[in-house]
Coordinates of C-alpha atoms and ligand atoms in Angstrom, one line a residue:
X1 CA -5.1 -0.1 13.7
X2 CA -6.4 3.3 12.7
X3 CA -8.5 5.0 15.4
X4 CA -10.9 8.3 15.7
X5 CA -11.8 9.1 19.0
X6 CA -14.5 11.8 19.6
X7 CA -13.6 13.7 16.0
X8 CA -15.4 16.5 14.4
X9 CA -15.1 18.3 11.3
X10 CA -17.1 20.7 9.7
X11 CA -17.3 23.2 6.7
X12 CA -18.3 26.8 6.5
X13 CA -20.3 27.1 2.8
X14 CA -20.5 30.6 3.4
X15 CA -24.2 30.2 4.2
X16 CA -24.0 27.3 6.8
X17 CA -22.0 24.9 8.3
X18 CA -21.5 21.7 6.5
X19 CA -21.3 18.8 9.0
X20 CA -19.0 15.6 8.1
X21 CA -18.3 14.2 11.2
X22 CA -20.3 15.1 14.8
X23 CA -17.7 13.1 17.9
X24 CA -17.8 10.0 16.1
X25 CA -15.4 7.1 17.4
X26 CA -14.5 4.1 15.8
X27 CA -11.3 1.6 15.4
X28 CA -10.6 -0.5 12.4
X29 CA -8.1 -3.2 13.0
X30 CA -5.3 -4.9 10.9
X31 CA -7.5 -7.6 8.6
X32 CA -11.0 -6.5 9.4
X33 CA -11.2 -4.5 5.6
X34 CA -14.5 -1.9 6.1
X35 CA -16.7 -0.3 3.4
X36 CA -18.1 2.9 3.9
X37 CA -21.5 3.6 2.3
X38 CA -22.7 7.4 1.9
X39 CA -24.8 9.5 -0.6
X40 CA -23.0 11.7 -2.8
X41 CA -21.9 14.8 -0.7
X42 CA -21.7 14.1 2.6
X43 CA -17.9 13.6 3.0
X44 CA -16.8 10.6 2.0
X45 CA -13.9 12.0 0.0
X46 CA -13.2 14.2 3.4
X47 CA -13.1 10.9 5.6
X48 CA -10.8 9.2 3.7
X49 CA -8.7 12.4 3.2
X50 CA -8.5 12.5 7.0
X51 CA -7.9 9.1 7.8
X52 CA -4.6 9.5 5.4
X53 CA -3.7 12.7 7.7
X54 CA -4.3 14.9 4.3
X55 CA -7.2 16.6 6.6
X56 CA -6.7 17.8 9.9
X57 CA -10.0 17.4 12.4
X58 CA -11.6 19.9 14.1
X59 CA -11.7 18.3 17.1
X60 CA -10.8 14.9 18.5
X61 CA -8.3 12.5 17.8
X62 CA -6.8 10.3 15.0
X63 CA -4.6 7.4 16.0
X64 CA -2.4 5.8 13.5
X65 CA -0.8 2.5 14.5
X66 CA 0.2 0.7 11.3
X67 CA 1.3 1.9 7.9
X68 CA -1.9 3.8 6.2
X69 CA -1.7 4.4 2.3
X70 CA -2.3 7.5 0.7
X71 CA -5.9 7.8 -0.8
X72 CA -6.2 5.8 -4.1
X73 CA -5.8 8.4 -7.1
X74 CA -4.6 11.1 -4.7
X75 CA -2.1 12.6 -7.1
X76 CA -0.6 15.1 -4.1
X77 CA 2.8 13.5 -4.2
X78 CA 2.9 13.2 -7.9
X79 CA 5.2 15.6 -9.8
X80 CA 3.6 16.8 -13.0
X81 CA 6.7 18.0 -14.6
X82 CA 8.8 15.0 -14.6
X83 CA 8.3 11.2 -15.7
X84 CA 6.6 8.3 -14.0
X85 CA 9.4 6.5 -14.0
X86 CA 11.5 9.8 -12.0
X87 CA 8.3 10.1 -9.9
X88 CA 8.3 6.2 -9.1
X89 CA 11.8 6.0 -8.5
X90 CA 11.4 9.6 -6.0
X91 CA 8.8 8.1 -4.0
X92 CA 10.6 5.0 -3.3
X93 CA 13.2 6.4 -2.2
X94 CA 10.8 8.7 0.2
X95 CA 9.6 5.5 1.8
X96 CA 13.3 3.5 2.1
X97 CA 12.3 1.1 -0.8
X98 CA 14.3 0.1 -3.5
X99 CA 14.0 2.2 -6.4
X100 CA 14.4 0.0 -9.0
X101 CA 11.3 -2.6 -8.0
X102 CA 9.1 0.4 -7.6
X103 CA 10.1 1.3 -10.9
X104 CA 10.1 -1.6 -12.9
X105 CA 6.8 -3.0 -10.6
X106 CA 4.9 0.4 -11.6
X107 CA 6.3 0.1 -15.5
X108 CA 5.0 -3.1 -15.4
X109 CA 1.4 -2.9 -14.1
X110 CA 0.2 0.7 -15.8
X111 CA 1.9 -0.3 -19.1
X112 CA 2.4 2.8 -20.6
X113 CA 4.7 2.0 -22.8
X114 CA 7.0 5.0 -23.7
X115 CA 4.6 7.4 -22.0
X116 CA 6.3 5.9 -18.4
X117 CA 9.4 7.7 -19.3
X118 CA 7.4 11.6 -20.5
X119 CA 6.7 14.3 -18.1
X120 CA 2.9 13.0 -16.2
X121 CA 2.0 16.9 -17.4
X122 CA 1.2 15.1 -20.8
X123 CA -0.9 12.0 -19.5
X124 CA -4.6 11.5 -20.6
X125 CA -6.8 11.2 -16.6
X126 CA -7.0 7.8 -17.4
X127 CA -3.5 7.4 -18.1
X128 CA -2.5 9.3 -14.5
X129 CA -4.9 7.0 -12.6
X130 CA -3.0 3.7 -13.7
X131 CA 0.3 5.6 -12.5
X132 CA -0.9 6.5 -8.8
X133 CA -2.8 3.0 -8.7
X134 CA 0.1 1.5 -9.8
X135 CA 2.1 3.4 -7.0
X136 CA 0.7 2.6 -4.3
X137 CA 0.1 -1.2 -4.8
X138 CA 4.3 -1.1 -5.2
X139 CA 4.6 0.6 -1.9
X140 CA 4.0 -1.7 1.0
X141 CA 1.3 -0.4 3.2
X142 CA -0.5 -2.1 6.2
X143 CA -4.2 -0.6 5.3
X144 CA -5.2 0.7 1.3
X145 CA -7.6 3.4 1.7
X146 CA -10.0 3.6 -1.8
X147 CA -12.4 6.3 -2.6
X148 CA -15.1 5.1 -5.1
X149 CA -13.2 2.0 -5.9
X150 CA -11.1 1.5 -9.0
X151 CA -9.3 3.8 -10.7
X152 CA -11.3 5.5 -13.7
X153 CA -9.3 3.7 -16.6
X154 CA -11.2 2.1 -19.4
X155 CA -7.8 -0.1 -20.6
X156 CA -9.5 -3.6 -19.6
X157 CA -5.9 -5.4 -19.6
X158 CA -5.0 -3.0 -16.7
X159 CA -8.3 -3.4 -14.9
X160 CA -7.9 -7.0 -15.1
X161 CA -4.4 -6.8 -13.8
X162 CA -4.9 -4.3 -11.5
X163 CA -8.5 -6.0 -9.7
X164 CA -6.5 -9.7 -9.9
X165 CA -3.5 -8.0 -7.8
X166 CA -5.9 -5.8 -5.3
X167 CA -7.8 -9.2 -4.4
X168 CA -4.8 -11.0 -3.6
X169 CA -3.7 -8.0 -1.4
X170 CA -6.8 -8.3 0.0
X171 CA -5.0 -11.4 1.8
X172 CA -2.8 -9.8 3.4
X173 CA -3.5 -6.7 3.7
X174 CA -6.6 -4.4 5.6
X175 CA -9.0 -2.0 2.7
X176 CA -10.9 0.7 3.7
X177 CA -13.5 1.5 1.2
X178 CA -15.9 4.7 0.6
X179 CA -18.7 4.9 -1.8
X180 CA -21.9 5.7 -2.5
X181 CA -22.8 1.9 -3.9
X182 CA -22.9 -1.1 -2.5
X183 CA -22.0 -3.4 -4.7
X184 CA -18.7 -1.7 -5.2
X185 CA -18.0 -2.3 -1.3
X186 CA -19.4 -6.6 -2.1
X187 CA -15.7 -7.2 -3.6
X188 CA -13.7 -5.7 -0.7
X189 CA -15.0 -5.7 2.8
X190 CA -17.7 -8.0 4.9
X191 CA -17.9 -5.1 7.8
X192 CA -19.5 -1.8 6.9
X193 CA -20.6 1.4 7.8
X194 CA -23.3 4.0 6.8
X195 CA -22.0 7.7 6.5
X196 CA -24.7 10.5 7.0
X197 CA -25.6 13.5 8.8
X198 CA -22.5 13.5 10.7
X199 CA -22.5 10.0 12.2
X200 CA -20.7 6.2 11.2
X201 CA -23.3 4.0 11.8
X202 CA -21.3 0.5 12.6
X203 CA -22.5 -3.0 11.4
X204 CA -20.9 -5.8 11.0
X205 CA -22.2 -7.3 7.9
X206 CA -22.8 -4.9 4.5
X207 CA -26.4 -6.3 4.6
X208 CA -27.1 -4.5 7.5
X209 CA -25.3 -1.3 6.4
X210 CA -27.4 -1.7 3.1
X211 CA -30.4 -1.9 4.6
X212 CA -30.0 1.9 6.8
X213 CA -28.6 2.8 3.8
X214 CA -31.7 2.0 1.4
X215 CA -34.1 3.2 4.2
X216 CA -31.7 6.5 4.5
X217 CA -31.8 6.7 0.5
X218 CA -34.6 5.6 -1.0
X219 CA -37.3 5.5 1.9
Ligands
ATP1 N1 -12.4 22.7 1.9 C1 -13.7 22.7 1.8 N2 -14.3 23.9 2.1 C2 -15.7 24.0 2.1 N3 -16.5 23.0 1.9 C3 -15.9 21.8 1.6 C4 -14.5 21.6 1.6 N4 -14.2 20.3 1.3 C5 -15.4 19.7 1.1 N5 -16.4 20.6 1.3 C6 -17.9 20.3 1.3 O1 -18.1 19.2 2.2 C7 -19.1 18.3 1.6 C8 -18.5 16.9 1.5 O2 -17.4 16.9 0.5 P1 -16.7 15.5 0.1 O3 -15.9 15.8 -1.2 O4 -15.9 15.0 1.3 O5 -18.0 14.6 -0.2 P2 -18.1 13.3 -1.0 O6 -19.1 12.5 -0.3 O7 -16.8 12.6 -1.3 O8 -18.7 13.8 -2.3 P3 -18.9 13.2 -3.8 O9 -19.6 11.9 -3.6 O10 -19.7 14.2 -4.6 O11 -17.5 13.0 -4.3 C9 -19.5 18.9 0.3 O12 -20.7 19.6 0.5 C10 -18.3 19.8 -0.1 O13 -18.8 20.9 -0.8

């Protein structure tokens, strides 16, 4: 399960404070995969960055009781300098897993082609996205946390691959999704949640999330 419990974060802009979260508590258990809905901007990126333990709150408390992914396309771990194959095969080793199925896994779903063994310094965006999606299918976590849903790569043989093998993790595994449509959240998650000024509004069906949303959004 991953659990926040009374947690607060704001921003200083320098003019104001930028609220995110105001004591908002909620739990998300193993096989119960949630979409977050929110407008652009109000800290969906932050949410998902916290939920990782990349953000520290203000206040409150974040409980982690299962294995929680880094964010999708979060290239923090990701040395630019040397290869994705030397990155993969690092990483692997960071979590106990075998090196050479993280490597050849990775190799095989972001297809790179000679590119998997050059310095990630000299990928294309698109090209660094298949990598770190790539990466953390091969690494076995309990709960996948996506910001805005797919990795931005326009190579439809990888999208293919790469939606085919996050449906059937869907099985087994628990998603947490942030973005600002819902359609994107239709694929991946029944329960939802509306994001917006401050407060995770709870529903248990993405209709329901939709319509607070579409009220919140459009009027
Ligand atoms: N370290 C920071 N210092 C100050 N303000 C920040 C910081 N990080 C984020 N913010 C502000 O907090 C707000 C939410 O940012 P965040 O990136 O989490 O939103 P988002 O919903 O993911 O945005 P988008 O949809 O545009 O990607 C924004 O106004 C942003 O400028």
């Amino acid at each position: 399960m991953l659990e926040f419990d009374m947690v607060s974060k704001s921003f200083w802009t320098g003019t104001q404070r930028k609220v995110i979260l105001d004591r908002v508590s909620f739990r998300v258990d193993l096989g119960e995969s949630l979409g977050i809905l929110a407008p652009n901007g109000t800290g969906k990126t932050t949410v998902i960055k916290m939920m990782a333990g990349l953000e520290k709150p203000d206040e409150g408390e974040i409980r982690r009781g299962c294995r929680i992914s880094f964010p999708l396309g979060f290239m923090g771990g990701v040395v630019s300098k040397i290869s994705a194959k030397e990155n993969a095969r690092f990483i692997a080793r960071l979590y106990g897993l075998d090196p050479d199925y993280v490597e050849s896994f990775c190799r095989w779903l972001c297809d790179l082609k000679e590119y998997f063994d050059q310095p990630i310094g000299t990928y294309s965006s698109g090209m660094r996205a298949r990598f770190t999606f790539a990466l953390m299918l091969a690494l076995d976590f309990d709960m996948y946390l996506i910001d805005e849903g797919m990795p931005n790569s326009t190579d439809a043989n990888f999208n293919k691959k790469a939606g085919d093998l996050l449906a059937e993790r869907l099985r087994t595994t628990t998603i947490i999704i942030v973005s600002h449509q819902p359609q994107i959240l239709e694929k991946f998650a029944r329960k939802a949640a509306v994001l917006m000024d401050g407060k995770l509004h709870m529903f248990d069906t993405l209709e329901e999330a939709k319509r607070l949303y579409d009220y919140e959004t459009q009027g």
